[in-house]
XYZ file of C-alpha atoms in Angstrom:
555
model
C -113.136 6.235 -151.120
C -110.412 8.315 -149.487
C -107.367 9.445 -151.445
C -109.138 9.255 -154.806
C -106.292 11.202 -156.383
C -103.794 8.516 -155.394
C -102.948 6.170 -158.229
C -104.612 2.740 -157.855
C -102.920 -0.496 -158.772
C -104.723 -2.984 -161.002
C -105.751 -5.226 -158.071
C -107.389 -2.313 -156.259
C -109.244 -1.413 -159.440
C -110.600 -4.976 -159.719
C -111.745 -4.935 -156.095
C -113.277 -1.466 -156.528
C -115.326 -2.779 -159.452
C -116.410 -5.919 -157.572
C -117.650 -3.795 -154.675
C -119.358 -1.316 -156.982
C -121.184 -4.095 -158.858
C -122.249 -5.816 -155.648
C -120.118 -8.935 -156.094
C -118.249 -8.343 -152.828
C -119.473 -6.961 -149.513
C -116.515 -7.652 -147.210
C -113.062 -8.083 -148.737
C -111.306 -11.183 -147.417
C -107.683 -11.976 -148.379
C -105.187 -14.558 -147.200
C -101.507 -15.415 -147.119
C -101.108 -19.185 -147.652
C -97.459 -20.361 -147.360
C -96.433 -23.996 -147.429
C -94.409 -24.689 -144.238
C -91.492 -26.290 -146.077
C -88.892 -23.581 -145.438
C -88.384 -20.050 -144.174
C -90.067 -17.099 -145.871
C -87.916 -14.718 -147.935
C -88.120 -11.117 -149.117
C -90.380 -12.085 -152.030
C -92.952 -13.465 -149.599
C -92.900 -10.137 -147.755
C -94.464 -8.522 -150.813
C -97.305 -11.049 -150.824
C -97.842 -10.773 -147.065
C -97.961 -6.987 -147.072
C -100.084 -6.860 -150.236
C -102.724 -9.250 -148.915
C -102.763 -7.743 -145.447
C -102.691 -4.206 -146.833
C -105.697 -4.843 -149.090
C -107.744 -6.282 -146.222
C -106.863 -3.281 -144.076
C -107.515 -0.768 -146.861
C -111.037 -2.082 -147.443
C -111.838 -2.676 -143.750
C -111.915 -6.362 -144.539
C -110.505 -9.559 -143.060
C -107.045 -11.095 -143.390
C -106.485 -14.843 -143.003
C -103.234 -16.598 -142.177
C -103.320 -20.136 -143.549
C -100.707 -22.861 -143.777
C -100.995 -24.862 -147.009
C -99.773 -28.015 -145.333
C -100.836 -30.633 -147.874
C -97.382 -32.158 -148.440
C -96.059 -33.892 -145.297
C -92.855 -34.992 -147.063
C -91.311 -31.518 -146.712
C -93.181 -29.768 -143.903
C -91.981 -29.194 -140.336
C -93.302 -27.513 -137.203
C -90.058 -25.482 -137.174
C -91.131 -23.841 -140.417
C -94.644 -23.183 -139.085
C -93.204 -21.378 -136.052
C -90.732 -19.342 -138.101
C -93.433 -18.213 -140.542
C -95.697 -17.062 -137.712
C -92.847 -15.065 -136.192
C -91.955 -13.462 -139.539
C -95.509 -12.382 -140.295
C -96.062 -10.928 -136.848
C -92.759 -9.051 -137.125
C -93.907 -7.512 -140.417
C -97.026 -6.289 -138.629
C -99.638 -8.423 -140.401
C -102.238 -9.252 -137.747
C -104.435 -12.261 -138.509
C -106.200 -11.971 -135.109
C -108.319 -15.121 -134.672
C -108.034 -16.070 -138.346
C -105.285 -18.698 -138.249
C -106.007 -21.784 -140.350
C -104.415 -24.924 -141.747
C -105.262 -26.629 -145.026
C -105.128 -29.883 -143.080
C -108.122 -28.653 -141.059
C -110.160 -29.233 -144.219
C -108.927 -32.703 -145.189
C -112.328 -34.255 -144.436
C -114.107 -31.692 -146.622
C -111.532 -32.137 -149.384
C -112.064 -35.888 -149.319
C -115.831 -35.400 -149.606
C -115.287 -32.919 -152.441
C -113.249 -35.553 -154.281
C -116.033 -38.119 -153.735
C -118.498 -35.585 -155.148
C -116.405 -35.258 -158.309
C -116.199 -39.038 -158.726
C -119.985 -39.351 -158.363
C -120.434 -36.638 -161.012
C -118.159 -38.508 -163.389
C -115.588 -35.715 -163.025
C -112.798 -37.774 -161.424
C -111.428 -41.314 -161.625
C -108.806 -43.508 -159.976
C -105.767 -44.219 -162.153
C -103.166 -46.902 -161.567
C -100.737 -45.555 -164.146
C -97.213 -44.885 -162.911
C -96.045 -41.291 -162.463
C -94.090 -41.607 -165.712
C -97.138 -43.022 -167.492
C -99.270 -40.097 -166.340
C -96.664 -37.620 -167.559
C -96.709 -39.278 -170.985
C -100.506 -39.070 -171.265
C -100.469 -35.314 -170.636
C -98.676 -34.545 -173.892
C -96.611 -31.421 -174.473
C -97.128 -27.759 -175.265
C -97.322 -28.669 -178.968
C -98.955 -32.108 -178.738
C -102.337 -32.934 -177.170
C -102.654 -35.442 -174.367
C -104.081 -38.916 -174.725
C -106.577 -40.680 -172.553
C -105.529 -42.617 -169.484
C -106.516 -46.313 -169.877
C -108.469 -45.898 -166.604
C -110.339 -42.765 -167.739
C -113.613 -44.618 -168.303
C -113.394 -46.655 -165.120
C -116.933 -47.090 -163.719
C -117.921 -44.571 -161.057
C -118.642 -47.222 -158.417
C -115.274 -48.841 -159.009
C -113.457 -45.504 -158.637
C -115.406 -44.772 -155.457
C -114.384 -48.114 -153.943
C -110.744 -47.746 -155.019
C -110.592 -44.211 -153.633
C -111.970 -45.477 -150.314
C -109.335 -48.227 -150.378
C -106.644 -45.611 -151.010
C -107.880 -43.751 -147.937
C -107.872 -46.966 -145.885
C -104.224 -47.664 -146.668
C -104.729 -50.556 -149.077
C -102.445 -49.028 -151.722
C -98.734 -48.385 -151.530
C -97.247 -44.993 -152.346
C -97.454 -44.363 -156.085
C -99.751 -47.350 -156.754
C -102.854 -45.234 -157.444
C -103.915 -41.607 -157.803
C -107.159 -39.736 -158.283
C -107.286 -37.680 -161.483
C -109.781 -34.980 -162.364
C -111.632 -35.763 -165.598
C -111.511 -32.556 -167.610
C -110.041 -32.303 -171.118
C -107.047 -34.214 -172.443
C -107.080 -32.046 -175.573
C -106.988 -28.701 -173.755
C -104.251 -26.297 -174.921
C -103.639 -25.716 -171.187
C -101.688 -28.720 -169.866
C -102.973 -28.039 -166.350
C -106.467 -29.026 -167.535
C -105.384 -32.400 -168.967
C -106.799 -34.584 -166.202
C -104.538 -33.340 -163.404
C -103.798 -35.548 -160.409
C -105.799 -34.284 -157.420
C -105.003 -36.951 -154.784
C -102.024 -39.225 -154.199
C -101.081 -41.930 -151.703
C -98.391 -40.949 -149.176
C -97.880 -42.994 -146.029
C -96.381 -40.122 -144.064
C -96.963 -38.719 -140.595
C -98.393 -35.208 -140.894
C -97.272 -32.473 -138.490
C -100.903 -31.529 -137.757
C -103.058 -34.625 -138.415
C -100.568 -37.294 -137.410
C -101.303 -40.680 -139.032
C -105.003 -40.099 -139.695
C -104.465 -39.819 -143.439
C -102.369 -41.738 -145.948
C -103.766 -39.869 -148.942
C -103.174 -36.164 -149.481
C -104.701 -33.641 -151.892
C -102.559 -31.903 -154.500
C -102.090 -28.155 -154.157
C -104.140 -27.217 -157.252
C -107.128 -29.127 -155.860
C -106.752 -28.134 -152.212
C -106.096 -24.429 -152.627
C -109.369 -23.344 -154.280
C -111.331 -25.441 -151.767
C -109.542 -23.814 -148.844
C -110.251 -20.353 -150.256
C -113.910 -21.181 -150.861
C -114.461 -22.701 -147.393
C -112.970 -19.628 -145.718
C -114.937 -17.167 -147.839
C -111.881 -15.595 -149.439
C -113.113 -13.002 -151.910
C -109.867 -12.279 -153.747
C -107.182 -14.951 -153.954
C -104.047 -12.916 -154.705
C -101.184 -15.030 -156.048
C -98.108 -14.716 -158.251
C -97.956 -14.914 -162.034
C -96.875 -18.546 -162.297
C -100.401 -19.484 -161.192
C -102.052 -17.653 -164.089
C -102.162 -20.838 -166.176
C -103.621 -22.668 -163.176
C -106.571 -20.280 -162.858
C -108.877 -22.310 -165.190
C -108.309 -25.339 -162.926
C -108.903 -23.206 -159.825
C -112.221 -22.013 -161.261
C -113.134 -25.549 -162.420
C -112.668 -26.992 -158.923
C -114.829 -24.466 -157.081
C -117.486 -24.671 -159.802
C -117.679 -28.484 -160.024
C -117.545 -28.985 -156.247
C -120.489 -26.590 -156.039
C -119.346 -23.618 -153.986
C -121.530 -20.518 -154.089
C -119.853 -17.099 -154.332
C -116.515 -18.565 -155.449
C -113.295 -16.610 -154.795
C -111.642 -14.690 -157.616
C -107.984 -15.476 -158.350
C -105.838 -12.470 -159.316
C -102.178 -12.776 -160.295
C -99.399 -10.230 -159.786
C -95.676 -10.181 -160.584
C -93.237 -11.720 -158.144
C -90.539 -9.695 -156.436
C -87.130 -10.592 -157.862
C -83.895 -9.201 -156.420
C -80.638 -9.227 -158.344
C -77.943 -11.664 -157.212
C -79.635 -13.004 -154.103
C -80.618 -16.551 -153.217
C -84.303 -17.178 -152.553
C -84.719 -20.754 -153.758
C -85.432 -23.072 -150.820
C -83.400 -25.857 -152.439
C -80.296 -23.653 -152.604
C -80.749 -22.241 -149.103
C -81.293 -25.734 -147.695
C -78.024 -26.876 -149.261
C -76.149 -23.863 -147.867
C -77.508 -24.708 -144.411
C -76.782 -28.436 -144.654
C -73.259 -27.844 -146.005
C -72.480 -25.464 -143.133
C -71.723 -22.563 -145.463
C -74.233 -20.473 -143.514
C -75.168 -20.943 -139.864
C -78.874 -21.469 -140.459
C -81.908 -20.179 -142.355
C -81.450 -16.882 -140.491
C -77.828 -16.293 -141.517
C -77.588 -12.522 -142.179
C -76.155 -13.115 -145.663
C -79.467 -14.572 -146.792
C -82.659 -12.694 -147.630
C -85.057 -14.829 -145.666
C -87.197 -12.580 -143.494
C -85.599 -14.170 -140.416
C -82.140 -13.386 -141.821
C -83.050 -9.780 -142.598
C -84.442 -9.402 -139.088
C -81.245 -10.807 -137.572
C -79.152 -8.608 -139.862
C -80.924 -5.580 -138.402
C -83.514 -4.645 -141.007
C -86.715 -3.107 -139.688
C -90.310 -3.910 -140.661
C -90.661 -0.299 -141.777
C -87.747 -0.621 -144.220
C -89.256 -3.776 -145.743
C -92.634 -2.061 -146.105
C -90.988 0.938 -147.785
C -89.142 -1.383 -150.146
C -92.319 -3.247 -151.126
C -94.082 0.079 -151.642
C -91.324 1.335 -153.957
C -91.436 -1.907 -155.974
C -95.152 -1.455 -156.612
C -97.702 -3.972 -157.896
C -97.740 -4.937 -161.554
C -98.480 -7.704 -164.033
C -94.991 -7.718 -165.557
C -92.075 -9.636 -164.044
C -88.955 -7.567 -163.440
C -85.877 -7.544 -161.227
C -85.090 -5.005 -158.541
C -81.561 -4.021 -157.580
C -80.616 -5.108 -154.061
C -79.336 -1.542 -153.594
C -82.965 -0.396 -153.351
C -83.470 -2.548 -150.256
C -80.286 -1.112 -148.744
C -81.507 2.399 -149.557
C -84.722 1.737 -147.627
C -82.954 0.611 -144.451
C -80.529 3.574 -144.588
C -83.442 5.971 -144.911
C -85.202 4.331 -141.976
C -82.176 4.341 -139.663
C -80.377 7.588 -140.429
C -82.580 9.697 -138.136
C -83.350 7.061 -135.499
C -79.906 5.656 -134.654
C -77.299 7.023 -132.306
C -74.015 7.796 -134.056
C -71.384 5.978 -132.003
C -67.625 5.464 -132.225
C -66.312 1.952 -132.786
C -62.805 0.922 -133.836
C -62.870 -2.271 -135.883
C -59.106 -2.697 -136.454
C -57.568 -0.933 -133.451
C -54.130 0.511 -132.912
C -53.210 2.377 -129.751
C -52.668 6.139 -129.791
C -50.868 7.711 -126.801
C -51.045 11.462 -126.123
C -47.716 12.084 -124.394
C -48.509 15.549 -123.041
C -51.921 14.577 -121.633
C -51.978 14.141 -117.857
C -51.550 10.512 -116.805
C -54.457 9.082 -114.768
C -56.817 11.848 -115.860
C -60.174 11.089 -117.497
C -62.491 13.776 -118.753
C -65.944 13.436 -120.276
C -66.803 15.126 -123.529
C -70.359 15.969 -124.534
C -71.078 14.380 -127.923
C -74.281 14.711 -129.984
C -76.002 11.377 -130.628
C -77.206 12.293 -134.104
C -76.349 15.516 -135.907
C -79.456 15.223 -138.094
C -81.839 14.548 -135.202
C -81.269 16.745 -132.153
C -84.093 15.017 -130.279
C -81.767 12.061 -129.657
C -79.786 14.321 -127.331
C -76.158 14.006 -126.288
C -73.968 11.609 -124.312
C -70.836 11.875 -122.171
C -67.858 10.088 -123.752
C -64.716 9.348 -121.683
C -61.376 10.686 -122.965
C -57.902 10.102 -121.553
C -54.220 9.749 -122.438
C -54.522 6.398 -124.244
C -56.988 5.864 -127.063
C -57.647 3.459 -129.929
C -57.936 4.600 -133.538
C -58.412 2.663 -136.782
C -55.187 1.184 -138.127
C -56.001 2.614 -141.562
C -56.059 6.126 -140.077
C -52.257 6.140 -139.733
C -49.600 5.734 -142.441
C -45.843 5.895 -142.017
C -45.329 7.050 -145.614
C -48.622 8.458 -146.870
C -49.509 9.137 -150.509
C -50.554 12.584 -151.671
C -53.934 13.794 -150.445
C -53.838 11.500 -147.405
C -55.190 13.772 -144.676
C -55.263 11.434 -141.720
C -52.445 10.793 -139.250
C -48.786 10.477 -140.279
C -45.496 11.683 -138.772
C -45.623 15.453 -138.299
C -49.249 15.796 -139.400
C -52.048 17.241 -137.273
C -55.610 15.899 -137.283
C -58.779 16.473 -135.331
C -59.959 13.775 -132.933
C -63.716 13.844 -133.435
C -65.464 16.008 -130.797
C -62.189 16.210 -128.835
C -58.822 17.899 -129.620
C -56.239 18.485 -132.320
C -53.343 16.010 -132.085
C -50.017 15.949 -133.932
C -48.074 12.742 -134.568
C -44.597 12.829 -133.027
C -43.507 9.186 -133.112
C -44.595 5.567 -133.549
C -43.329 2.128 -132.555
C -43.030 -1.174 -134.412
C -42.666 -4.782 -133.359
C -39.987 -7.216 -134.570
C -42.007 -7.974 -137.703
C -42.285 -4.337 -138.680
C -45.913 -3.950 -137.645
C -46.824 -0.620 -136.083
C -47.920 -1.206 -132.491
C -48.538 2.275 -131.134
C -48.613 5.892 -132.223
C -47.439 8.834 -130.115
C -48.915 12.328 -130.346
C -49.183 15.621 -128.557
C -52.435 17.513 -128.202
C -53.432 21.155 -128.146
C -55.461 21.749 -124.941
C -56.907 24.943 -126.458
C -58.563 22.996 -129.295
C -61.182 21.246 -127.152
C -64.308 20.468 -129.151
C -62.253 20.209 -132.325
C -61.660 23.902 -132.984
C -58.468 25.913 -132.569
C -58.627 29.418 -131.057
C -55.895 30.647 -133.386
C -57.969 29.724 -136.433
C -55.630 27.119 -137.891
C -57.291 24.449 -140.028
C -56.758 20.723 -140.192
C -58.034 18.636 -143.089
C -58.386 15.279 -141.361
C -60.853 14.176 -138.687
C -60.662 10.684 -137.208
C -62.759 8.874 -134.630
C -61.437 7.149 -131.534
C -62.350 5.146 -128.445
C -60.983 5.621 -124.940
C -58.678 2.653 -124.219
C -59.390 2.225 -120.500
C -63.164 2.010 -120.920
C -63.351 0.366 -124.356
C -65.604 -2.653 -124.759
C -64.124 -5.643 -126.609
C -66.494 -6.974 -129.250
C -66.777 -9.097 -132.352
C -67.985 -7.248 -135.433
C -69.259 -9.076 -138.513
C -69.116 -7.422 -141.913
C -71.471 -8.930 -144.485
C -71.515 -8.808 -148.261
C -73.683 -10.587 -150.807
C -73.224 -14.337 -150.490
C -72.956 -14.751 -154.261
C -70.358 -13.112 -156.471
C -72.154 -10.115 -157.967
C -69.724 -9.650 -160.859
C -69.702 -13.264 -162.062
C -73.402 -13.934 -161.483
C -75.378 -16.227 -159.209
C -74.632 -19.608 -160.815
C -71.582 -21.333 -162.242
C -71.793 -23.147 -165.579
C -72.486 -26.452 -163.804
C -75.460 -24.963 -161.975
C -73.711 -24.681 -158.602
C -73.788 -21.449 -156.629
C -71.007 -18.990 -157.358
C -70.199 -18.050 -153.771
C -68.410 -14.890 -152.682
C -65.442 -15.886 -150.457
C -65.621 -12.497 -148.722
C -69.324 -12.632 -147.866
C -68.443 -12.662 -144.160
C -65.464 -10.931 -142.536
C -65.202 -11.271 -138.757
C -63.362 -8.523 -136.897
C -62.393 -9.855 -133.478
C -61.015 -7.535 -130.808
C -62.907 -4.468 -132.019
C -62.977 -1.617 -129.476
C -66.294 0.097 -128.809
C -67.612 2.978 -126.753
C -68.756 1.728 -123.324
C -72.424 2.480 -124.031
C -72.393 -0.016 -126.897
C -71.537 -2.783 -124.440
C -74.992 -2.358 -122.893
C -76.795 -2.946 -126.200
C -79.219 -5.838 -126.599
C -80.830 -7.263 -129.741
C -82.344 -5.721 -131.774
C -80.645 -2.417 -130.782
C -79.235 -0.580 -133.798
C -76.488 2.031 -134.015
C -74.523 3.939 -136.604
C -70.797 3.286 -136.263
C -68.937 6.377 -137.450
C -67.598 5.803 -140.998
C -68.393 2.079 -140.923
C -72.154 1.866 -141.417
C -75.219 0.818 -139.462
C -74.920 -2.101 -137.038
C -77.132 -4.124 -134.746
C -76.594 -6.451 -131.806
C -76.720 -10.038 -133.078
C -79.778 -11.843 -131.720
C -78.216 -15.307 -131.860
C -74.618 -15.115 -130.636
C -74.225 -11.859 -128.699
C -73.877 -12.015 -124.918
C -73.032 -9.492 -122.208
C -69.584 -11.067 -121.887
C -69.033 -11.337 -125.648
C -70.944 -8.666 -127.615
C -71.432 -9.399 -131.320
C -72.514 -6.748 -133.838
C -73.715 -7.299 -137.402
C -73.274 -4.679 -140.082
C -76.727 -3.993 -141.464
C -75.560 -1.815 -144.320
C -72.683 0.496 -145.197
C -73.122 4.264 -145.254
C -72.661 4.815 -148.973
C -75.198 3.986 -151.666
C -75.273 4.211 -155.434
C -79.071 3.977 -155.431
C -81.131 7.145 -155.606
C -84.859 7.820 -155.686
C -85.816 10.244 -158.424
C -87.776 13.186 -157.116
C -90.972 13.922 -159.024
C-alpha cells in the first residue's frame, strides 16, 4: 500500500489483515444515524472515519438511516443529516438506505429464530422483563414464557404484527443465556409493539425491531465488511455476532469499536439540546452556540477545519476529552490565509478630522491579507468623518495606553497620523464625537520626518459605512463552573451571545452573502449569517476570536 511509513491506526491494521488473509475483497463501511435529532461534532468523527476508510481502500461507503423507532424520528432530521454529511464531503453516491427498507426481511429473520427455538413471545411487563435480567453481580432468571411452544410464539408474533396487541402487551425476546455475565445476552427484547405512524413506511407496521437486532441484519444485508461503531457498543458485540450467525448470514460483517470524540464543556446530548430549543434559549438546532454540525456550519466553520480537527484527535480505543480550543485552532488555521482582512467597527464613535477638506473623498489602496498577497488589494474610501471603536479613545488614559486620548497621536491603519485635539459629550457625560487633525505627509501610515507613534487603530469611513448587526458568541455553558449544576440542570453562560447593533462596516462587507467569511481587524473571524442576514439588514456571526491558547507541538 502507499505511504507505508505513515503510522496506521488500529482499525486500518485490522482491515489490512482481513485483506491479506482473504477475508475481505472490497471494503464496505457505513454511517448509520438514527434520525431523532441533528448530528453533532462527535458524529463528524464517525462520518469522516467511515467515509475515509472506504475511500482509502477504494471501497464503498453507505449512508443508512437507522429508523427503527418512530416515536422520536422526523423527516426534518433526515433532511438535516443528509445536508450535514454532504457538507462534510462524504459522498454516498447511489448508496442511500433506510433500516425500514428491510422491515420485511427483519420480520422473516425473527420468524426464523422462533422456528429454531431461539426466540419466544413474552407477555411480561417492561418492569417484569427488567427484573428477570438480573444485575451486573446477579444472574438473570427465566421469563415464565421462555418455554412457550414454538407454534404458539409464531401465532402470537403474527398477531402482534396484525395489530391484535396493545403497546407494551407483548414483546419478542431472543432466547440466549439468562446466566451470561453479559447482560445484553440475557434474552434481550428484539421486537416490540408500537402503534405509531412511521415517517417512511406509514402505518404498514405496528411492530418494530429493536436496534440491537436490526443493526446487524442491516449491515449483513448490505454487505458491510467492517461495522465501525463507538466503544459503548463493545458489550453489544456478542449479541451482534449472535444475530448474524443464528439468522444464517454468510460472510458476516465485523464490528470494530473506537473511542468517541468528547469535547470539554459543550452540549452534545440530544435531550439537552432539545430542551434548549423548546425553551427558546437557542433559536434552533443550528444556533451557533451549539456544536451540532448545522450550528458549526452556520457559525462559519469549514468542512476542512472539521476534517483537520478529527485528524488531530486521531483514532484510539481509549476514551478521552479534547479541549474545545483545538477546534478553534483548526478553524483559525484554515481561515488565516484565505480570508480578506477587513475593517469593522462594532461599538462606533465618530471621529472628525477638522483640517481635512470637507466634501472630499479619497481612496486608499489596502492589502486584503498581509500573509497572502494573492488575495490582492482593495480601494477603501477615506474622508473627513470616520468611525472608530469606542474603546480606542479614553479621556483619562492609564499608563501604557497607546491609543487615542487628548494630545496623543496615533496611526489610522493604512491612512494617516492623527492627533486628538478635542472631544464632545452629551448631557449624560457620554462621549459623542472626537476631533483630530491629520498630517497629510503621513499618508500610508508613515511620517517623512521619521517620528514614531505607538498606537495604530482601525476605522471605517462614515459616509459609506454599512450598518450591520454583529453577534459575538461564547460557550453556552459556564466553562469555569462546569456543564451541570448540582440538580442536573445546565449551567448556562449568561454572556454566550452578545448582539452588537449599529456596527459600522466597510462598504464591501455589505455585499457579502452566506457563507462568506472575513477577518475583522482585531475582532476575529466572521461570517454572514445564513438564517437572518439580508441585503437590507446584514448579520455577521463571530466564528472565532484571533487569539488562542492552544498550540500544536512541532515534532
